[in-house]
Each structure stands twice: as C-alpha cells, then as structure tokens.
Coordinates of N, CA and C in Angstrom, one line a residue:
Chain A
X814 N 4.9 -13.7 -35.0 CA 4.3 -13.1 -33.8 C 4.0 -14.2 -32.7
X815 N 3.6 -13.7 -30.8 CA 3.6 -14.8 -30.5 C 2.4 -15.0 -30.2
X816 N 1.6 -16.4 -30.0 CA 0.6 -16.1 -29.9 C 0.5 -17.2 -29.1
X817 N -0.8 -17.8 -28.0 CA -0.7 -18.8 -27.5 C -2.4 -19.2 -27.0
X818 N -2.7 -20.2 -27.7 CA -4.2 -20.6 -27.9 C -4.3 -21.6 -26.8
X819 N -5.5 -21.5 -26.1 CA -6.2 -22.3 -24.7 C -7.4 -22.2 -25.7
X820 N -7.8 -23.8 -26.6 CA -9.5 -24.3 -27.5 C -9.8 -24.4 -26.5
X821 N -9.8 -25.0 -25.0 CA -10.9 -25.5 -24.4 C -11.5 -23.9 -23.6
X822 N -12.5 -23.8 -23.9 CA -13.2 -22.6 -22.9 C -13.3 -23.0 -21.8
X823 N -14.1 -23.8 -21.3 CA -14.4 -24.4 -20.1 C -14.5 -26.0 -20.3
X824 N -14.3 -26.2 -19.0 CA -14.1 -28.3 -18.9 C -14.9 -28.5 -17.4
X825 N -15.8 -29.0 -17.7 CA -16.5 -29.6 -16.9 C -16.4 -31.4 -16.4
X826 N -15.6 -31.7 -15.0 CA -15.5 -32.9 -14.6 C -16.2 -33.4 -13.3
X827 N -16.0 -34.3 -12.9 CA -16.6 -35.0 -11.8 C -15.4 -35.2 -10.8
X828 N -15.6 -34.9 -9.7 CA -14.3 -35.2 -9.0 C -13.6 -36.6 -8.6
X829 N -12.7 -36.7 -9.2 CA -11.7 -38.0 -8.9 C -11.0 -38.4 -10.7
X830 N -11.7 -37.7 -11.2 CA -11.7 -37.7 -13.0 C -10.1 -36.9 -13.1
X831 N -9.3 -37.8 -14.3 CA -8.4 -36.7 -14.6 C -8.8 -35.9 -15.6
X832 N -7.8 -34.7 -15.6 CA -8.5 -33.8 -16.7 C -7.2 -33.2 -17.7
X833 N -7.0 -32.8 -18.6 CA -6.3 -32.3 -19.6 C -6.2 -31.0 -19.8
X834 N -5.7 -30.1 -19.7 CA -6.0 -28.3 -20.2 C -4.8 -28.5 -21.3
X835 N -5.3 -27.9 -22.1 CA -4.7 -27.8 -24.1 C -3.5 -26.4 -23.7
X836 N -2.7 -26.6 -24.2 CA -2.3 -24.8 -24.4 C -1.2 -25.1 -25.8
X837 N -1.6 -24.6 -27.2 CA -0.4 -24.8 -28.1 C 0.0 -23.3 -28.2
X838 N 1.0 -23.2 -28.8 CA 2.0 -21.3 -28.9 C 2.7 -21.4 -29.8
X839 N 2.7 -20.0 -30.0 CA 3.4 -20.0 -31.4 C 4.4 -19.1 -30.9
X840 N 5.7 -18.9 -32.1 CA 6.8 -17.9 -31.9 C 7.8 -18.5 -32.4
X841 N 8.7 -17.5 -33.1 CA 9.7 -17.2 -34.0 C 11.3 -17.7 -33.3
X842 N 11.4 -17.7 -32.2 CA 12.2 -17.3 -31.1 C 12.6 -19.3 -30.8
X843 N 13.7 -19.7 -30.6 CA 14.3 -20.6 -30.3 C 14.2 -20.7 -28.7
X844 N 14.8 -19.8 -28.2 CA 14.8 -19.4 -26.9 C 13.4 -18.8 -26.4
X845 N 12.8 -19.8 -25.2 CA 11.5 -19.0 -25.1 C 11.1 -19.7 -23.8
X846 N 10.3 -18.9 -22.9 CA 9.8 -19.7 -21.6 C 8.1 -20.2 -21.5
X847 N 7.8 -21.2 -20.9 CA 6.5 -21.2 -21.0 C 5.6 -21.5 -19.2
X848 N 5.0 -20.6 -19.1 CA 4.5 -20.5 -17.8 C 2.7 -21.3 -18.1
X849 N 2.5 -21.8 -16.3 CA 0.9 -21.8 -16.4 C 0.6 -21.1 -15.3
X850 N -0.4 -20.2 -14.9 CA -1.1 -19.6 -13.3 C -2.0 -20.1 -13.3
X851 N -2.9 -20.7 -12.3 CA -4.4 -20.6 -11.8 C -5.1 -19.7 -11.3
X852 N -5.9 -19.2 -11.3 CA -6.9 -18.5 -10.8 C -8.0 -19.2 -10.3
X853 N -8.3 -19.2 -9.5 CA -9.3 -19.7 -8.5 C -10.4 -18.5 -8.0
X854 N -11.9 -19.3 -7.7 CA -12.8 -17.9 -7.5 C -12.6 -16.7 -6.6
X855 N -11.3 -16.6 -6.1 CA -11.7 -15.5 -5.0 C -10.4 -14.2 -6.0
X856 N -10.0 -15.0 -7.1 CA -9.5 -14.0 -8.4 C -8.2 -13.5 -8.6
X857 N -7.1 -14.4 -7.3 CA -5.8 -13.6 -7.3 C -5.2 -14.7 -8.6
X858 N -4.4 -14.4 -9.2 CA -3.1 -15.3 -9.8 C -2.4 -15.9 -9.0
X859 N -1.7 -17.3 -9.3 CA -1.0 -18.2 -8.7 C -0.3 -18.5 -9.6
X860 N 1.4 -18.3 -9.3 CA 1.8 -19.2 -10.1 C 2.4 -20.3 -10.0
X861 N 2.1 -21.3 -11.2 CA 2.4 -22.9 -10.7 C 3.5 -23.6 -11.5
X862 N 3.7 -23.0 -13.0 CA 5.5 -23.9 -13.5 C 5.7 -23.0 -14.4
X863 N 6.9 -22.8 -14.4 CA 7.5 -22.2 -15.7 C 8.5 -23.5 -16.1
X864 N 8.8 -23.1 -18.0 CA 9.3 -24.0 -18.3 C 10.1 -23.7 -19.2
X865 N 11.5 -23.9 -19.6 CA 12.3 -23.1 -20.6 C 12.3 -23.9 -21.9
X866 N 12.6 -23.5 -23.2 CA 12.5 -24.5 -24.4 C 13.7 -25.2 -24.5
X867 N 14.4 -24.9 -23.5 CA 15.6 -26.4 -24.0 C 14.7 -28.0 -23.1
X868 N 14.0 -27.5 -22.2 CA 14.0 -28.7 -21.5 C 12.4 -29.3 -21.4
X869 N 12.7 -30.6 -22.4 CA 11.5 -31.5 -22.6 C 10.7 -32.3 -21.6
X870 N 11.9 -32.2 -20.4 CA 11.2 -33.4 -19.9 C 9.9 -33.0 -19.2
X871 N 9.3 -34.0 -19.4 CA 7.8 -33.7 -18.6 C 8.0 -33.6 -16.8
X872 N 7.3 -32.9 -16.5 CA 7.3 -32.6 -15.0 C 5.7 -32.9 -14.4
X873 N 6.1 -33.6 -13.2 CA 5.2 -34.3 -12.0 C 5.3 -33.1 -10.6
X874 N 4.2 -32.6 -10.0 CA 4.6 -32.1 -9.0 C 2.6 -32.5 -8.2
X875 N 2.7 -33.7 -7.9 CA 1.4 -34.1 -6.4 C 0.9 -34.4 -7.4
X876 N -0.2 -34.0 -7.4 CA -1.7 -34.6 -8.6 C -1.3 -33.7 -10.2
X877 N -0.4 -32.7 -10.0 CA 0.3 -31.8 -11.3 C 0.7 -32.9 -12.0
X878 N 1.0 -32.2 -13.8 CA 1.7 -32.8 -14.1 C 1.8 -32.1 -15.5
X879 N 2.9 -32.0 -16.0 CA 3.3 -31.1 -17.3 C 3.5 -31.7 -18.5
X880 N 3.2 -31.4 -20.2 CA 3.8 -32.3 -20.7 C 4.0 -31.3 -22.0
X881 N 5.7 -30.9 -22.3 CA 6.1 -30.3 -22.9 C 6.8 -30.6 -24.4
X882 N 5.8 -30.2 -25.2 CA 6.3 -31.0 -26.7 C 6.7 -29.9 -27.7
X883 N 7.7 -29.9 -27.8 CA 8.6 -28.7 -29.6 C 7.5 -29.0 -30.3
X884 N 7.8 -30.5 -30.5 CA 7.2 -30.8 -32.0 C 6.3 -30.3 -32.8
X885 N 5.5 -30.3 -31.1 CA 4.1 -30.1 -31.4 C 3.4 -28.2 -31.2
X886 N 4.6 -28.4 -30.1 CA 4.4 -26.7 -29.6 C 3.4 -26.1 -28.7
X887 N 3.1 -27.3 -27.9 CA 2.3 -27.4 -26.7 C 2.8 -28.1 -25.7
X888 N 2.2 -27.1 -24.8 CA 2.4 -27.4 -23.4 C 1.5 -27.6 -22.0
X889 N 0.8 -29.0 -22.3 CA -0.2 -29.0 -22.0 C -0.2 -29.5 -20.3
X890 N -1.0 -29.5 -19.4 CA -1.3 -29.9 -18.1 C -2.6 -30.5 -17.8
X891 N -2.0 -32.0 -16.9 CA -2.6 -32.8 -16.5 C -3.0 -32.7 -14.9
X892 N -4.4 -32.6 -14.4 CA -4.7 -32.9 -12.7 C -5.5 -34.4 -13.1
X893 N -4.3 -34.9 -12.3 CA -5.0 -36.3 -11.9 C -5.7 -36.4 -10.5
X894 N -7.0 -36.9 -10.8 CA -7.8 -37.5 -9.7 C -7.9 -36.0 -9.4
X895 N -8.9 -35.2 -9.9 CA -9.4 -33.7 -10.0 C -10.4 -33.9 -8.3
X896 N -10.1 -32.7 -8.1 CA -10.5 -32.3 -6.9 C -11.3 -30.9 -7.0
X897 N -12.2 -30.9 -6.2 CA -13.2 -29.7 -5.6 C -12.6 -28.0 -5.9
X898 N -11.6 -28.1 -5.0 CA -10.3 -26.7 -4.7 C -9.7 -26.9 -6.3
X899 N -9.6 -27.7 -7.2 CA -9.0 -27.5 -8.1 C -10.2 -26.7 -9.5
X900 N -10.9 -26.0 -8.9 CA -12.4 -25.4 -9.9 C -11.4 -24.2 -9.9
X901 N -11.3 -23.8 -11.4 CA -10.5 -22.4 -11.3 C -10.5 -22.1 -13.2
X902 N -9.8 -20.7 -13.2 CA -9.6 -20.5 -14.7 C -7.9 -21.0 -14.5
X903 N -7.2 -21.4 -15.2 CA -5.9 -21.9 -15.8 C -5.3 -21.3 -16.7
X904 N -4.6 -20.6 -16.7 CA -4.1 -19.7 -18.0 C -2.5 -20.3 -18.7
X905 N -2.5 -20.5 -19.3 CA -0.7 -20.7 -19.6 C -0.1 -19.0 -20.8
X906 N 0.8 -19.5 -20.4 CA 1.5 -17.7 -20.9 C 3.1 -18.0 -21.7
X907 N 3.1 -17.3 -22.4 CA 4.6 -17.4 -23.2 C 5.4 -16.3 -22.9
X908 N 6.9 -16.4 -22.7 CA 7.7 -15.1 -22.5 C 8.7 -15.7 -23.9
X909 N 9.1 -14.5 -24.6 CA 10.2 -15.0 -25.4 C 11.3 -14.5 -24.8
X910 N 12.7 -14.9 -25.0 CA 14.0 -15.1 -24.6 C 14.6 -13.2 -24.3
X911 N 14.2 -12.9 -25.8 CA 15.1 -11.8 -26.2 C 14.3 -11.0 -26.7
X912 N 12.9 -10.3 -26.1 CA 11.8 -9.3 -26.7 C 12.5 -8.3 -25.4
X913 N 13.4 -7.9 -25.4 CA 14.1 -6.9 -24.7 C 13.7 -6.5 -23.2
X914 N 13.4 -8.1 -23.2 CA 13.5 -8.6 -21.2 C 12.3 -8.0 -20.9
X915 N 12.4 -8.2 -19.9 CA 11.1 -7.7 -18.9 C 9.9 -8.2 -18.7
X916 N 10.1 -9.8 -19.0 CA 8.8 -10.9 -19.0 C 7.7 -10.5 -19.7
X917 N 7.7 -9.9 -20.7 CA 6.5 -9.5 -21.8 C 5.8 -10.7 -21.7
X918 N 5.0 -11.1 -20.7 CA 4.6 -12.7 -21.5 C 2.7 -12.0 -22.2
X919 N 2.9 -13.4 -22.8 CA 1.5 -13.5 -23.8 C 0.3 -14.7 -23.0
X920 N -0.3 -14.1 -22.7 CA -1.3 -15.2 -22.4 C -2.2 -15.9 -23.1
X921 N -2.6 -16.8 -22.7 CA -3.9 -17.4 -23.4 C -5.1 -17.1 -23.0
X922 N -6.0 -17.6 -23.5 CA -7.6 -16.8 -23.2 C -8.3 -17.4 -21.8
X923 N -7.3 -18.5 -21.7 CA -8.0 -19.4 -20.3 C -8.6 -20.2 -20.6
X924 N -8.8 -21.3 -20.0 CA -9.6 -22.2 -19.4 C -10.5 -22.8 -17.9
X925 N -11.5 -22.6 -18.1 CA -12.3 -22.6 -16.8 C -12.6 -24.1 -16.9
X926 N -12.5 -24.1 -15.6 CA -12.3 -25.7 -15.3 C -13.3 -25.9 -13.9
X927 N -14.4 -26.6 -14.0 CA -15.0 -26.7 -13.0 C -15.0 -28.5 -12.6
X928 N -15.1 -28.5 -11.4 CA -14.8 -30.1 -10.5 C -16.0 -30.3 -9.5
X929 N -17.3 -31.2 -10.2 CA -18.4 -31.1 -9.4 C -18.1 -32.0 -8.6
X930 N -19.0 -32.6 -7.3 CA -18.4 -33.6 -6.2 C -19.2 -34.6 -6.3
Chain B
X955 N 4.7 -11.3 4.6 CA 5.4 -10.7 3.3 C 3.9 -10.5 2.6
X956 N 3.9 -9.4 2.3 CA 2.6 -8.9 1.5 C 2.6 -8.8 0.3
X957 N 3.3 -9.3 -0.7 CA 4.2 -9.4 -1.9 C 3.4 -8.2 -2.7
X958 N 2.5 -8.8 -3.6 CA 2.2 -7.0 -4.3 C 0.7 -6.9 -3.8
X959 N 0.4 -5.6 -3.2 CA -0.6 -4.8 -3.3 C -1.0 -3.9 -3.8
X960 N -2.6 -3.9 -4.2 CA -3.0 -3.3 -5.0 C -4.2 -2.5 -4.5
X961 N -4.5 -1.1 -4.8 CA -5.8 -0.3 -4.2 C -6.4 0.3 -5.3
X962 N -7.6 0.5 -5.5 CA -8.2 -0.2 -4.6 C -9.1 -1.7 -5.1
X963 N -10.3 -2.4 -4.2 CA -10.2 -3.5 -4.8 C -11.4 -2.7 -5.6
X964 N -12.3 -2.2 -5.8 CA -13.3 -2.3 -6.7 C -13.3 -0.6 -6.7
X965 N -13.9 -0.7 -7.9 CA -14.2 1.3 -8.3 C -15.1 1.3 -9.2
X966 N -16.3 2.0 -8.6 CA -17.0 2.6 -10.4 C -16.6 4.0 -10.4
X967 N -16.4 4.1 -11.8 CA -16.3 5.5 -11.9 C -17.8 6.1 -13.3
X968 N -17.8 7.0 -13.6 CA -18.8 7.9 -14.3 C -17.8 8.2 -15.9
X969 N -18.4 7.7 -17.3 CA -17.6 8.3 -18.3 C -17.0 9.5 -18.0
X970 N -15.5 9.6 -18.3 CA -14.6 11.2 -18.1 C -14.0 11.1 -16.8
X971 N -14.7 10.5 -16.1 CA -14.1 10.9 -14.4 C -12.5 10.1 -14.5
X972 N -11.3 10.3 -13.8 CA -10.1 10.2 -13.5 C -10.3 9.7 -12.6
X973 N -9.4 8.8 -12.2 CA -8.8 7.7 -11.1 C -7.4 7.3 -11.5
X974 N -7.0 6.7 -10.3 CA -5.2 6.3 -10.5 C -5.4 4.9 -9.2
X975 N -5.4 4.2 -9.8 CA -5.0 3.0 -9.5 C -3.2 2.5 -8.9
X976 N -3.2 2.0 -7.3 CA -1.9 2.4 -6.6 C -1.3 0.8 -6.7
X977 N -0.2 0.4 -6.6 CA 0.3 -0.8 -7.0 C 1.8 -0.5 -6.0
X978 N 1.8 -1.8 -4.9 CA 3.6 -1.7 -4.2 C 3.7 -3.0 -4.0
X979 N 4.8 -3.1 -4.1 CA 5.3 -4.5 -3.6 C 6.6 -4.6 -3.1
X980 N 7.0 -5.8 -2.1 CA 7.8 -5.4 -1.0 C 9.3 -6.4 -1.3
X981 N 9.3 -7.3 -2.8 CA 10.1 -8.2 -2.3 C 11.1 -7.5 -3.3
X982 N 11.5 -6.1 -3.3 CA 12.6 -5.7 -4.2 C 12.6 -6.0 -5.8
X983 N 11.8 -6.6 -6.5 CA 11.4 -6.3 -7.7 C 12.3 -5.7 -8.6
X984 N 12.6 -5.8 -9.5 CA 12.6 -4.1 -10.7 C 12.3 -4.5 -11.5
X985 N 11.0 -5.4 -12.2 CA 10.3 -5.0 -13.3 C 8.8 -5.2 -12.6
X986 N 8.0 -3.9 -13.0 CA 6.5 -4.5 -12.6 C 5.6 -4.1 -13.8
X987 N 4.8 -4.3 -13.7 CA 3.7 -4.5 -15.0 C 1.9 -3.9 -14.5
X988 N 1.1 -3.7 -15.6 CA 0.1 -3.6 -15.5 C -1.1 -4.5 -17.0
X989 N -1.9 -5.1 -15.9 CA -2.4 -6.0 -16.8 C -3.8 -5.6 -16.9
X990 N -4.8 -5.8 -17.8 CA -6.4 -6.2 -17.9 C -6.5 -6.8 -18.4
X991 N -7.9 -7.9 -17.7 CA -8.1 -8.9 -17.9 C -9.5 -8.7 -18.4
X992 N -10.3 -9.4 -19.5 CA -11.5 -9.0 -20.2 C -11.5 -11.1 -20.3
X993 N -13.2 -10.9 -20.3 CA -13.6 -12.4 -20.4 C -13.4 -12.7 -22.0
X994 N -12.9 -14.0 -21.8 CA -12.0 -14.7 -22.9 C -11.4 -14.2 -23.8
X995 N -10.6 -13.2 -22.7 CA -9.4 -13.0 -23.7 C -7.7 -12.8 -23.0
X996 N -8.4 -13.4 -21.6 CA -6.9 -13.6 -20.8 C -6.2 -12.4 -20.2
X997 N -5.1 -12.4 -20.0 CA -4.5 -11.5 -19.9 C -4.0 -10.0 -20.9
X998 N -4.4 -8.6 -20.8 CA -3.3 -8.2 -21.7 C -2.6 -6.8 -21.0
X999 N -1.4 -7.0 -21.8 CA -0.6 -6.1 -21.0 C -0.5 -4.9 -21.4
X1000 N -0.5 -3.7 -19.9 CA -0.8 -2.4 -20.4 C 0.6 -1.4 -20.7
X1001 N 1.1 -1.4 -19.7 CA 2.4 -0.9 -19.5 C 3.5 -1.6 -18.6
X1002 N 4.8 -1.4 -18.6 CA 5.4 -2.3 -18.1 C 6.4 -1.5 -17.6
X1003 N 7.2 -1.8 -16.3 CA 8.3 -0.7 -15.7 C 10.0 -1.7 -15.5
X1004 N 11.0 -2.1 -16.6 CA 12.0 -2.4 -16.4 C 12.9 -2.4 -15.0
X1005 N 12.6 -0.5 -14.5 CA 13.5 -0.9 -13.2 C 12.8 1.0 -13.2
X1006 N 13.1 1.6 -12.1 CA 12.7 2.8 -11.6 C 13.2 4.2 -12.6
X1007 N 12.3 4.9 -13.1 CA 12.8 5.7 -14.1 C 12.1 5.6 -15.4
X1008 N 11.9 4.2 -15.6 CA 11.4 3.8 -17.0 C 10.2 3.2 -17.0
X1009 N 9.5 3.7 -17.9 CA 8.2 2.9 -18.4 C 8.2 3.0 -19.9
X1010 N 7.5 1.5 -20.3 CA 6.9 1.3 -21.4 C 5.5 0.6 -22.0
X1011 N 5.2 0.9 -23.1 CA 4.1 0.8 -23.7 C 3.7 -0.6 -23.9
X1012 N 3.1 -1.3 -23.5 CA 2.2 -2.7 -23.5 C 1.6 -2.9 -24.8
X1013 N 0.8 -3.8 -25.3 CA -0.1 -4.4 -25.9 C -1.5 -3.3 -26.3
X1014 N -1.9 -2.5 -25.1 CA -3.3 -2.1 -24.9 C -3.1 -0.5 -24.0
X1015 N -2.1 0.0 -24.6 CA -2.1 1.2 -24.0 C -2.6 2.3 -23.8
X1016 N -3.9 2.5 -25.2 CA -4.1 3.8 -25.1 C -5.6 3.9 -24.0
X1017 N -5.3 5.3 -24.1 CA -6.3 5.6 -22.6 C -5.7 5.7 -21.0
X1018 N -4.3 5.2 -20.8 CA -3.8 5.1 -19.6 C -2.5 5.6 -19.7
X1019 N -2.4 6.1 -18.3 CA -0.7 6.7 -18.0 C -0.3 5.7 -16.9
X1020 N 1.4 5.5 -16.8 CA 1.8 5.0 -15.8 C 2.8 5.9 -15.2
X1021 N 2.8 5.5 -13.9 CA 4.2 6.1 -13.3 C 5.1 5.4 -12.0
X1022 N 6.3 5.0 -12.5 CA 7.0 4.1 -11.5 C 7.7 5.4 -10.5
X1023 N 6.6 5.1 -9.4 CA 7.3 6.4 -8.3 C 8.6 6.1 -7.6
X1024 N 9.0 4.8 -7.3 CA 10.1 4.6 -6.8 C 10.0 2.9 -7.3
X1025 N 11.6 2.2 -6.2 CA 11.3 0.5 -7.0 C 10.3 -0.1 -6.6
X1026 N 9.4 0.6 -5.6 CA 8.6 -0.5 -5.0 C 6.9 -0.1 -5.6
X1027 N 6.7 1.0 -6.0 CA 5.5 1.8 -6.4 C 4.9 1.9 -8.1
X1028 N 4.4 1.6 -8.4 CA 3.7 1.7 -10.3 C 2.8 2.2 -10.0
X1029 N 2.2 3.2 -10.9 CA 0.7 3.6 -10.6 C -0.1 3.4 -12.1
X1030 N -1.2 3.5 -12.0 CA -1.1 3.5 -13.2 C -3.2 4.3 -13.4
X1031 N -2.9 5.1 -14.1 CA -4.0 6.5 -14.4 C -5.0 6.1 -15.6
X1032 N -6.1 6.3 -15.1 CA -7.0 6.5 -16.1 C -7.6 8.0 -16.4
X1033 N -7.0 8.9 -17.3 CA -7.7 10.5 -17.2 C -8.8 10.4 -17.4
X1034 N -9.6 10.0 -18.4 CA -10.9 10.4 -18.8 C -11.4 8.9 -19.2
X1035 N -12.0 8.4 -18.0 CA -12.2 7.2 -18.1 C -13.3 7.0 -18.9
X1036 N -13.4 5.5 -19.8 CA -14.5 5.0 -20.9 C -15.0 3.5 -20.5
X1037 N -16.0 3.2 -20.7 CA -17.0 1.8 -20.8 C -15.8 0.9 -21.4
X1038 N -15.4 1.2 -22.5 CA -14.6 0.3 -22.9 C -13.3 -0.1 -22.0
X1039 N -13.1 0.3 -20.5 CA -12.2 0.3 -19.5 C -12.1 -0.1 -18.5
X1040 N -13.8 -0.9 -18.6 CA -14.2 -1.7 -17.1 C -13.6 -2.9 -17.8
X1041 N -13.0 -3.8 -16.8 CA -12.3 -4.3 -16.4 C -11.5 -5.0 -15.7
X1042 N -10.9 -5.9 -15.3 CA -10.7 -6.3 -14.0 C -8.8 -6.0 -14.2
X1043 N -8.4 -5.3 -13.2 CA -7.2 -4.8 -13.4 C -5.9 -5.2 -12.5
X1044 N -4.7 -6.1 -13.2 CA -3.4 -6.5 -12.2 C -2.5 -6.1 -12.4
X1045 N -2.1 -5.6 -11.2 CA -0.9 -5.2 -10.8 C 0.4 -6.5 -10.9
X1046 N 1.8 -6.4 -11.3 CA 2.6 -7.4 -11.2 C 3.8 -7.4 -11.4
X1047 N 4.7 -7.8 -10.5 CA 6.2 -7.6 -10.4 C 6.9 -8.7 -10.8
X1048 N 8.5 -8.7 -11.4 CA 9.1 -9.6 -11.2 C 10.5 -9.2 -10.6
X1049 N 11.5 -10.5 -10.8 CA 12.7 -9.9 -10.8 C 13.6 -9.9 -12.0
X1050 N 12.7 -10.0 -13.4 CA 13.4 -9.7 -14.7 C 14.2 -8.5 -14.2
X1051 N 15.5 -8.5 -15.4 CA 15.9 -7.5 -15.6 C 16.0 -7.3 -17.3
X1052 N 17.1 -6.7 -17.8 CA 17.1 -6.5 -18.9 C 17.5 -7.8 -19.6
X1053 N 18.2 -9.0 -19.2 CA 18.9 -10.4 -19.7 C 17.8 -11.3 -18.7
X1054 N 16.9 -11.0 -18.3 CA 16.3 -11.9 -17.5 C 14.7 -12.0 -17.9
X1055 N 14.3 -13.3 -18.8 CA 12.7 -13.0 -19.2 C 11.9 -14.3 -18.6
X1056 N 12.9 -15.3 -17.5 CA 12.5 -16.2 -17.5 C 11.5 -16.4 -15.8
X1057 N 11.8 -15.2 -15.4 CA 11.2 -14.9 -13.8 C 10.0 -15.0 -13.8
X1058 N 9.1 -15.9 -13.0 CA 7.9 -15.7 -13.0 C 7.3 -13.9 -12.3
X1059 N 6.2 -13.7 -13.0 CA 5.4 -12.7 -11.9 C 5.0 -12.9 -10.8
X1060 N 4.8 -12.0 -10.0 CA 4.1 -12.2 -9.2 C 2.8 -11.2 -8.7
X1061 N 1.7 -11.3 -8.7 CA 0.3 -10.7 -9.5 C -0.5 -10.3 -7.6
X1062 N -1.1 -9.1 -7.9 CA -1.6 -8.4 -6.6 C -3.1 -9.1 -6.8
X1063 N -3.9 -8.7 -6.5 CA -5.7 -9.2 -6.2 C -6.5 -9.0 -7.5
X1064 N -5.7 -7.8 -7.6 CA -6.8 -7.1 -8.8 C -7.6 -6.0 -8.3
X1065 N -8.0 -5.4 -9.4 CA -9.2 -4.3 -9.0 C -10.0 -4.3 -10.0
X1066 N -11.3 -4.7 -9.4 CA -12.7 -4.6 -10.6 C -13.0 -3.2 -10.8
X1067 N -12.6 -2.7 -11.9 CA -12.8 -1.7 -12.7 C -14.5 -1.4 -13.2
X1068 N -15.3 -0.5 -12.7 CA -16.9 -0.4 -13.5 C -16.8 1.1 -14.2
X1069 N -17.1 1.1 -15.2 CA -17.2 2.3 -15.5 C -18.6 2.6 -16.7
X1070 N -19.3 3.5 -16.1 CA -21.1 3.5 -16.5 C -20.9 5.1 -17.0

C-alpha cells in the first residue's frame, strides 16, 4: 500500500536558519512520482516539484532544494537561509505510475513550519 | 487566468441540511478531483473525475455525491450533511489522463466547511 509519512509536525526556526522537512513513502510500484505543495496562511495549495523515480539527482531551485534517495525512500526538502514568507504547512505527496491514472496521489500529514524574525 | 474556482468560500450548515459545493476551472483539464483536508492528516481524496462522463470513488467517500457537469465543472454534494464533514474542502484539476499520473494538480482556495 502507499503510504507517505511527514514525523515532523511542526518546526520552529529563526530566520536566516536552514531548515529540513522529512518526507519518507512507501509503495510497491517501481514507477512512481513524488510531489511537494506549500500552503501558506491565507490556505491555497502551491505547487513546487514534482519528481519521477528514475531520477536521483538532487534539485536546487533559489533558497529550494530537493534531496531524493531510493535507498532510503525519502524525499526530503531543504530552505536555506529560511525566511518570514516561508511560514507555511508543506505537504509532500506520492502518485504511483500505474494506479489507473488520474494522479491518485497520497499525501502526507504535513508539516508546519514557522520562521520567527 | 483564474485556474480553478471554488464556491463557496465558507458554509455552515445544520446536521441533515444539503449543500453542493461548485468547482470550474478554465485551463482545459480532464482530470479533476475532490479533496478534505482534516488537521494532521493531510490531504484525503474524495472523488475523482478522469475526463467528462466519469466519476470515481476516492479514499473517503461515503456521505458525498459528485457530478462532472461538463470538462470544466465537478460538483460535489453533501445530502444530509454530519459534524464528522466539517472540513476544509479542495477542489483540483490536472491534465492526467488515463497513461498520465505524473501532472501536477492544480488546487482552488478551498471551502471551510462547519457543520453544527
């Protein structure tokens, strides 16, 4: 089954601090995509990477930054030098390949991430 | 580009009372979805619409009807609404299709669901 765990409930940093959000997943499936959205207080969804399981390499995008491991089966995300505007919940999500399409994805429980100044 | 919209943004309703929750989006789509969201437990999915004509069953379905009125429209019904149904509720499209799972969504405002 698939399933995809966010341990940290909430993370509390100081701004300029990097910060870490956890996301490990489970699933049967070879073929499989892995997404993250933010949510920020005013409550819409954003989306910010999706990532397919053939490709490891870690991805950089401004103060982003992605780090995608089989091995381990996590796909975790780094904000370096955390900022104010970056206070939000974080969700990462799993779609499998071949669950008869239609982006079934699975989410995680979130992580709330607050950035005091 | 007003990508998906959702009506309305907040509702209380009364145990039993009916409501239908409206959902469109403008960027040609054919899969859209319906989500609740409950504190710490993320997203979960209610119903889901492939392409115009079809709907199917989510994660968390009972208690709700959906109806994909055209490509651009999902609705999605609460008959006899319960406590256990407040909620905060998204609407969300992609351009999956049936060989396509790797499309992101794209997610309307939401509607805070109260139900007393």
């Amino acid at each position: 089954a698939q399933k995809v765990t966010q341990a940290q409930t909430e993370i509390s940093v100081v701004e300029k601090e990097d910060v870490t959000l956890d996301c490990v997943y489970e699933t049967r499936d070879t073929t499989y995509y892995l997404f993250w959205y933010k949510q920020p207080p005013s409550g819409e969804l954003v989306f910010l990477i999706r990532r397919n399981s053939f490709d490891e390499q870690n991805e950089i995008s401004g103060r982003y930054s992605w780090n995608f491991q089989k091995s381990t089966s996590s796909f975790n995300f780094t904000i370096t030098a955390s900022q104010v505007v970056d206070s939000a919940v974080y969700f990462c999500a799993l779609s499998e390949a071949f669950s008869g399409g239609y982006n079934k994805l699975i989410f995680g429980a979130g992580t709330r991430l607050a950035v005091h100044p | 580009n007003a990508g998906v919209t959702q009506t309305p943004k907040f509702q209380v309703l009364k145990t039993g009372q009916s409501m239908t929750l409206q959902c469109a989006q403008d960027m040609n789509h054919n899969s859209m979805y319906w989500y609740r969201q409950d504190p710490g437990m993320g997203l979960r999915l209610i119903y889901y619409s492939a392409s115009e004509g079809t709907t199917d069953k989510g994660e968390v379905p009972n208690g709700y009807n959906v109806s994909r009125l055209n490509k651009r429209e999902f609705s999605l019904r609460l008959e006899s609404a319960a406590p256990s149904q407040t909620s905060v509720y998204f609407c969300a499209s992609s351009e999956a299709g049936r060989r396509q799972t790797n499309s992101p969504l794209h997610f309307g405002n939401g509607t805070r669901l109260t139900v007393t």
